[in-house]
Structure formats: structure tokens, C-alpha cells
Amino acid sequence: MAAPTDNSTAILCSEKVFRDVFDAQFKLLRNFLAFRFRDLERAEDTAQNAFVILWENCAILKPEQAKSFLFTTAIRLSLNAIKHDKVVSDFSFRVKPQAAHQESPEFLLVENELKSRLETAIGNLPEKQRTVFLMNRFENQSYTEIARLLDISVKTVEKRMHLALIALRAVIPNV
């Protein structure tokens, strides 16, 4: 067993310190992302991308900041990937020929307009509010789970969700 590294004087850009961070955090980060994506290969790719970004920023970070930076980066990367998947899914849905609908053309028009307004409103939320909103409403995570994953208090999650809902209701009533 290697002697513990004194993180207060260690340089994150050194190969040994970075390797220690990688060894200590990769599995944890990958498993966290596997839970989000429900796809181990995609989780590994995203975790590796988070480590690449950590390496690119190693000169401005201390080793004790690495874990927080990695998870924050991984959350951003995963939210961007999920948002991208939704865009791709929406596009493929629109491109596929539509079967005969029971709904009237007016209903479909209103539904598409509402969907577009909601997507825009979610996209316009501040990042912290959008993250909490998407984790709760699209990933079905509880406030407690979100607080633990983002390393914030449950009250902070509640406040961000409240503000997100106020902003969304201002654009679209009955959200």
C-alpha cells in the first residue's frame, strides 16, 4: 500500500497524482453515470470525457477539488447528452410518417406548439434549476437523491425546483 499523498502540496497535473485520482474516482463516477444513462458503455465514455476535461484544467485545480469537478463535469456532460438524445428522438419522431390520428389537426397543432414552448422554457432556465428540474421530472430522482448527487442540501434542491416551476408556469400555465 502506497503512502498517502499530501494533497495540499500535490500537483494535480503530475502523472502520479492524476493516476491516484483516476484510480480512486473512475469506478465511482462510471457507476454514477451508469445509473443516469442505464448504459455502461456510454457511462464509461462520459466518465473518460470528464477525466479528459479534468486533465485540461489540472493546472487550475487542487487534487482535493478533483472529485467535485469530475462529478459536476459528468453531470453537465450527461445532461447535454440526454438533451441531444431528446432532440434526435424528436427529429426521428417528426420524420417518421404519422399514422392516422384520432386527434384533430387543431389538437395536434396546439400539442406541438405547447411542446415547443415547454422545451424552450426548460432550455432557458438557469443551469442549476434546469439540472434539478430534469433530474426530478425526467429521471424521476427524489429531492434527497438529487441533493446527494449534486452535493447540496435538500432545501437547496427544493428552492431550485420551486424557482424552475415558477419560471415554467410563467411561460406555460398549468405546468
PDB file of C-alpha atoms in Angstrom:
ATOM      1  CA  MET A   1       0.000   0.000   0.000  1.00  0.00           C
ATOM      2  CA  ALA A   2       1.421   3.362  -1.043  1.00  0.00           C
ATOM      3  CA  ALA A   3       1.872   6.147   1.443  1.00  0.00           C
ATOM      4  CA  PRO A   4      -0.917   8.702   1.292  1.00  0.00           C
ATOM      5  CA  THR A   5      -0.174  11.742  -0.831  1.00  0.00           C
ATOM      6  CA  ASP A   6      -0.251  15.124   0.883  1.00  0.00           C
ATOM      7  CA  ASN A   7      -2.882  16.759  -1.330  1.00  0.00           C
ATOM      8  CA  SER A   8      -2.139  20.255  -0.061  1.00  0.00           C
ATOM      9  CA  THR A   9       1.244  20.239  -1.829  1.00  0.00           C
ATOM     10  CA  ALA A  10       0.483  17.748  -4.612  1.00  0.00           C
ATOM     11  CA  ILE A  11       0.126  18.966  -8.167  1.00  0.00           C
ATOM     12  CA  LEU A  12      -2.883  17.533  -9.987  1.00  0.00           C
ATOM     13  CA  CYS A  13      -1.021  17.753 -13.308  1.00  0.00           C
ATOM     14  CA  SER A  14       1.617  15.308 -12.105  1.00  0.00           C
ATOM     15  CA  GLU A  15       1.088  11.864 -13.593  1.00  0.00           C
ATOM     16  CA  LYS A  16       1.146  10.100 -10.214  1.00  0.00           C
ATOM     17  CA  VAL A  17      -1.398  12.382  -8.535  1.00  0.00           C
ATOM     18  CA  PHE A  18      -3.682  12.278 -11.563  1.00  0.00           C
ATOM     19  CA  ARG A  19      -3.401   8.464 -11.686  1.00  0.00           C
ATOM     20  CA  ASP A  20      -4.290   8.311  -7.968  1.00  0.00           C
ATOM     21  CA  VAL A  21      -7.369  10.463  -8.589  1.00  0.00           C
ATOM     22  CA  PHE A  22      -8.310   8.317 -11.569  1.00  0.00           C
ATOM     23  CA  ASP A  23      -7.910   5.078  -9.612  1.00  0.00           C
ATOM     24  CA  ALA A  24      -9.919   6.443  -6.697  1.00  0.00           C
ATOM     25  CA  GLN A  25     -12.751   8.052  -8.697  1.00  0.00           C
ATOM     26  CA  PHE A  26     -13.235   6.323 -12.058  1.00  0.00           C
ATOM     27  CA  LYS A  27     -15.387   3.384 -10.900  1.00  0.00           C
ATOM     28  CA  LEU A  28     -17.498   5.609  -8.676  1.00  0.00           C
ATOM     29  CA  LEU A  29     -18.038   8.126 -11.472  1.00  0.00           C
ATOM     30  CA  ARG A  30     -18.758   5.408 -14.051  1.00  0.00           C
ATOM     31  CA  ASN A  31     -21.309   3.753 -11.757  1.00  0.00           C
ATOM     32  CA  PHE A  32     -22.969   7.111 -11.084  1.00  0.00           C
ATOM     33  CA  LEU A  33     -23.246   7.697 -14.835  1.00  0.00           C
ATOM     34  CA  ALA A  34     -24.419   4.136 -15.487  1.00  0.00           C
ATOM     35  CA  PHE A  35     -27.321   4.865 -13.147  1.00  0.00           C
ATOM     36  CA  ARG A  36     -28.135   8.026 -15.130  1.00  0.00           C
ATOM     37  CA  PHE A  37     -27.741   6.516 -18.612  1.00  0.00           C
ATOM     38  CA  ARG A  38     -28.647   2.895 -17.858  1.00  0.00           C
ATOM     39  CA  ASP A  39     -25.873   2.078 -20.350  1.00  0.00           C
ATOM     40  CA  LEU A  40     -22.437   1.036 -19.074  1.00  0.00           C
ATOM     41  CA  GLU A  41     -20.565   1.752 -22.308  1.00  0.00           C
ATOM     42  CA  ARG A  42     -21.972   5.250 -22.531  1.00  0.00           C
ATOM     43  CA  ALA A  43     -21.223   5.789 -18.835  1.00  0.00           C
ATOM     44  CA  GLU A  44     -17.584   4.787 -19.364  1.00  0.00           C
ATOM     45  CA  ASP A  45     -17.246   7.115 -22.359  1.00  0.00           C
ATOM     46  CA  THR A  46     -18.702  10.030 -20.415  1.00  0.00           C
ATOM     47  CA  ALA A  47     -16.522   9.296 -17.370  1.00  0.00           C
ATOM     48  CA  GLN A  48     -13.444   9.242 -19.602  1.00  0.00           C
ATOM     49  CA  ASN A  49     -14.502  12.548 -21.155  1.00  0.00           C
ATOM     50  CA  ALA A  50     -14.861  14.042 -17.670  1.00  0.00           C
ATOM     51  CA  PHE A  51     -11.310  12.943 -16.873  1.00  0.00           C
ATOM     52  CA  VAL A  52     -10.055  14.495 -20.130  1.00  0.00           C
ATOM     53  CA  ILE A  53     -11.666  17.787 -19.100  1.00  0.00           C
ATOM     54  CA  LEU A  54     -10.147  17.410 -15.619  1.00  0.00           C
ATOM     55  CA  TRP A  55      -6.709  16.931 -17.210  1.00  0.00           C
ATOM     56  CA  GLU A  56      -7.235  20.010 -19.394  1.00  0.00           C
ATOM     57  CA  ASN A  57      -7.967  22.008 -16.212  1.00  0.00           C
ATOM     58  CA  CYS A  58      -5.460  20.344 -13.889  1.00  0.00           C
ATOM     59  CA  ALA A  59      -3.288  23.457 -13.647  1.00  0.00           C
ATOM     60  CA  ILE A  60      -6.079  25.492 -12.039  1.00  0.00           C
ATOM     61  CA  LEU A  61      -7.391  22.778  -9.701  1.00  0.00           C
ATOM     62  CA  LYS A  62      -6.105  21.272  -6.491  1.00  0.00           C
ATOM     63  CA  PRO A  63      -6.252  17.484  -6.071  1.00  0.00           C
ATOM     64  CA  GLU A  64      -8.887  17.818  -3.339  1.00  0.00           C
ATOM     65  CA  GLN A  65     -11.144  19.628  -5.855  1.00  0.00           C
ATOM     66  CA  ALA A  66     -10.901  16.827  -8.424  1.00  0.00           C
ATOM     67  CA  LYS A  67     -13.863  14.722  -7.246  1.00  0.00           C
ATOM     68  CA  SER A  68     -16.277  17.643  -7.141  1.00  0.00           C
ATOM     69  CA  PHE A  69     -15.044  18.897 -10.515  1.00  0.00           C
ATOM     70  CA  LEU A  70     -15.395  15.427 -12.057  1.00  0.00           C
ATOM     71  CA  PHE A  71     -18.953  14.921 -10.865  1.00  0.00           C
ATOM     72  CA  THR A  72     -20.035  18.419 -11.857  1.00  0.00           C
ATOM     73  CA  THR A  73     -18.482  17.922 -15.285  1.00  0.00           C
ATOM     74  CA  ALA A  74     -20.061  14.467 -15.632  1.00  0.00           C
ATOM     75  CA  ILE A  75     -23.496  15.846 -14.736  1.00  0.00           C
ATOM     76  CA  ARG A  76     -23.141  18.571 -17.356  1.00  0.00           C
ATOM     77  CA  LEU A  77     -21.938  16.089 -19.973  1.00  0.00           C
ATOM     78  CA  SER A  78     -24.774  13.679 -19.192  1.00  0.00           C
ATOM     79  CA  LEU A  79     -27.417  16.417 -19.291  1.00  0.00           C
ATOM     80  CA  ASN A  80     -26.070  17.590 -22.631  1.00  0.00           C
ATOM     81  CA  ALA A  81     -26.143  14.000 -23.928  1.00  0.00           C
ATOM     82  CA  ILE A  82     -29.700  13.496 -22.675  1.00  0.00           C
ATOM     83  CA  LYS A  83     -30.763  16.795 -24.254  1.00  0.00           C
ATOM     84  CA  HIS A  84     -29.098  15.699 -27.513  1.00  0.00           C
ATOM     85  CA  ASP A  85     -30.895  12.331 -27.362  1.00  0.00           C
ATOM     86  CA  LYS A  86     -34.196  14.143 -26.938  1.00  0.00           C
ATOM     87  CA  VAL A  87     -33.518  16.332 -29.976  1.00  0.00           C
ATOM     88  CA  VAL A  88     -32.600  13.259 -32.038  1.00  0.00           C
ATOM     89  CA  SER A  89     -35.674  11.417 -30.781  1.00  0.00           C
ATOM     90  CA  ASP A  90     -37.950  14.367 -31.541  1.00  0.00           C
ATOM     91  CA  PHE A  91     -36.466  14.679 -35.007  1.00  0.00           C
ATOM     92  CA  SER A  92     -36.876  10.988 -35.783  1.00  0.00           C
ATOM     93  CA  PHE A  93     -40.442  11.154 -34.481  1.00  0.00           C
ATOM     94  CA  ARG A  94     -41.224  14.061 -36.810  1.00  0.00           C
ATOM     95  CA  VAL A  95     -39.564  12.401 -39.796  1.00  0.00           C
ATOM     96  CA  LYS A  96     -41.459   9.111 -39.451  1.00  0.00           C
ATOM     97  CA  PRO A  97     -44.736   9.051 -41.336  1.00  0.00           C
ATOM     98  CA  GLN A  98     -47.578   9.604 -38.940  1.00  0.00           C
ATOM     99  CA  ALA A  99     -50.305   7.016 -38.683  1.00  0.00           C
ATOM    100  CA  ALA A 100     -53.864   8.242 -38.807  1.00  0.00           C
ATOM    101  CA  HIS A 101     -54.565  10.045 -35.547  1.00  0.00           C
ATOM    102  CA  GLN A 102     -57.775  10.150 -33.618  1.00  0.00           C
ATOM    103  CA  GLU A 103     -56.926  13.725 -32.650  1.00  0.00           C
ATOM    104  CA  SER A 104     -57.947  16.660 -34.761  1.00  0.00           C
ATOM    105  CA  PRO A 105     -55.325  18.651 -36.657  1.00  0.00           C
ATOM    106  CA  GLU A 106     -56.025  21.589 -34.341  1.00  0.00           C
ATOM    107  CA  PHE A 107     -55.273  19.441 -31.289  1.00  0.00           C
ATOM    108  CA  LEU A 108     -52.005  18.237 -32.831  1.00  0.00           C
ATOM    109  CA  LEU A 109     -51.025  21.798 -33.707  1.00  0.00           C
ATOM    110  CA  VAL A 110     -51.686  23.011 -30.152  1.00  0.00           C
ATOM    111  CA  GLU A 111     -49.857  19.998 -28.730  1.00  0.00           C
ATOM    112  CA  ASN A 112     -46.778  20.639 -30.896  1.00  0.00           C
ATOM    113  CA  GLU A 113     -46.805  24.340 -30.048  1.00  0.00           C
ATOM    114  CA  LEU A 114     -47.059  23.580 -26.320  1.00  0.00           C
ATOM    115  CA  LYS A 115     -44.241  21.040 -26.565  1.00  0.00           C
ATOM    116  CA  SER A 116     -42.032  23.546 -28.364  1.00  0.00           C
ATOM    117  CA  ARG A 117     -42.758  26.282 -25.810  1.00  0.00           C
ATOM    118  CA  LEU A 118     -42.009  23.879 -22.935  1.00  0.00           C
ATOM    119  CA  GLU A 119     -38.687  22.783 -24.475  1.00  0.00           C
ATOM    120  CA  THR A 120     -37.695  26.416 -24.974  1.00  0.00           C
ATOM    121  CA  ALA A 121     -38.727  27.337 -21.431  1.00  0.00           C
ATOM    122  CA  ILE A 122     -36.720  24.449 -19.950  1.00  0.00           C
ATOM    123  CA  GLY A 123     -33.745  25.412 -22.098  1.00  0.00           C
ATOM    124  CA  ASN A 124     -33.966  28.999 -20.814  1.00  0.00           C
ATOM    125  CA  LEU A 125     -33.862  28.013 -17.140  1.00  0.00           C
ATOM    126  CA  PRO A 126     -30.640  28.804 -15.266  1.00  0.00           C
ATOM    127  CA  GLU A 127     -28.359  25.761 -15.371  1.00  0.00           C
ATOM    128  CA  LYS A 128     -28.737  24.824 -11.691  1.00  0.00           C
ATOM    129  CA  GLN A 129     -32.539  24.997 -11.867  1.00  0.00           C
ATOM    130  CA  ARG A 130     -32.612  23.097 -15.169  1.00  0.00           C
ATOM    131  CA  THR A 131     -30.382  20.360 -13.739  1.00  0.00           C
ATOM    132  CA  VAL A 132     -32.625  19.836 -10.713  1.00  0.00           C
ATOM    133  CA  PHE A 133     -35.791  20.008 -12.826  1.00  0.00           C
ATOM    134  CA  LEU A 134     -34.543  17.461 -15.380  1.00  0.00           C
ATOM    135  CA  MET A 135     -33.212  15.100 -12.713  1.00  0.00           C
ATOM    136  CA  ASN A 136     -36.549  15.182 -10.879  1.00  0.00           C
ATOM    137  CA  ARG A 137     -39.048  15.245 -13.732  1.00  0.00           C
ATOM    138  CA  PHE A 138     -37.235  13.294 -16.459  1.00  0.00           C
ATOM    139  CA  GLU A 139     -35.025  10.954 -14.433  1.00  0.00           C
ATOM    140  CA  ASN A 140     -37.572  10.509 -11.603  1.00  0.00           C
ATOM    141  CA  GLN A 141     -34.999  11.180  -8.889  1.00  0.00           C
ATOM    142  CA  SER A 142     -36.162  12.282  -5.472  1.00  0.00           C
ATOM    143  CA  TYR A 143     -35.022  15.538  -3.912  1.00  0.00           C
ATOM    144  CA  THR A 144     -32.886  13.518  -1.494  1.00  0.00           C
ATOM    145  CA  GLU A 145     -31.171  11.650  -4.337  1.00  0.00           C
ATOM    146  CA  ILE A 146     -30.574  14.884  -6.237  1.00  0.00           C
ATOM    147  CA  ALA A 147     -29.144  16.560  -3.138  1.00  0.00           C
ATOM    148  CA  ARG A 148     -26.764  13.656  -2.571  1.00  0.00           C
ATOM    149  CA  LEU A 149     -25.631  13.514  -6.215  1.00  0.00           C
ATOM    150  CA  LEU A 150     -25.095  17.275  -6.505  1.00  0.00           C
ATOM    151  CA  ASP A 151     -23.629  17.554  -3.001  1.00  0.00           C
ATOM    152  CA  ILE A 152     -26.147  20.207  -1.934  1.00  0.00           C
ATOM    153  CA  SER A 153     -28.864  20.320   0.719  1.00  0.00           C
ATOM    154  CA  VAL A 154     -32.406  19.079   0.148  1.00  0.00           C
ATOM    155  CA  LYS A 155     -33.608  22.627   0.896  1.00  0.00           C
ATOM    156  CA  THR A 156     -31.434  23.914  -1.966  1.00  0.00           C
ATOM    157  CA  VAL A 157     -32.959  21.310  -4.285  1.00  0.00           C
ATOM    158  CA  GLU A 158     -36.457  22.347  -3.161  1.00  0.00           C
ATOM    159  CA  LYS A 159     -35.666  26.031  -3.758  1.00  0.00           C
ATOM    160  CA  ARG A 160     -34.219  25.398  -7.229  1.00  0.00           C
ATOM    161  CA  MET A 161     -37.201  23.235  -8.187  1.00  0.00           C
ATOM    162  CA  HIS A 162     -39.624  25.863  -6.870  1.00  0.00           C
ATOM    163  CA  LEU A 163     -37.927  28.614  -8.893  1.00  0.00           C
ATOM    164  CA  ALA A 164     -37.858  26.401 -12.003  1.00  0.00           C
ATOM    165  CA  LEU A 165     -41.577  25.689 -11.715  1.00  0.00           C
ATOM    166  CA  ILE A 166     -42.372  29.382 -11.226  1.00  0.00           C
ATOM    167  CA  ALA A 167     -40.387  30.229 -14.360  1.00  0.00           C
ATOM    168  CA  LEU A 168     -42.058  27.445 -16.364  1.00  0.00           C
ATOM    169  CA  ARG A 169     -45.554  28.411 -15.162  1.00  0.00           C
ATOM    170  CA  ALA A 170     -44.916  31.983 -16.267  1.00  0.00           C
ATOM    171  CA  VAL A 171     -44.414  30.699 -19.809  1.00  0.00           C
ATOM    172  CA  ILE A 172     -46.892  27.801 -19.748  1.00  0.00           C
ATOM    173  CA  PRO A 173     -49.788  27.799 -17.269  1.00  0.00           C
ATOM    174  CA  ASN A 174     -50.727  24.526 -15.513  1.00  0.00           C
ATOM    175  CA  VAL A 175     -47.210  23.050 -15.568  1.00  0.00           C
TER     176      VAL A 175
END
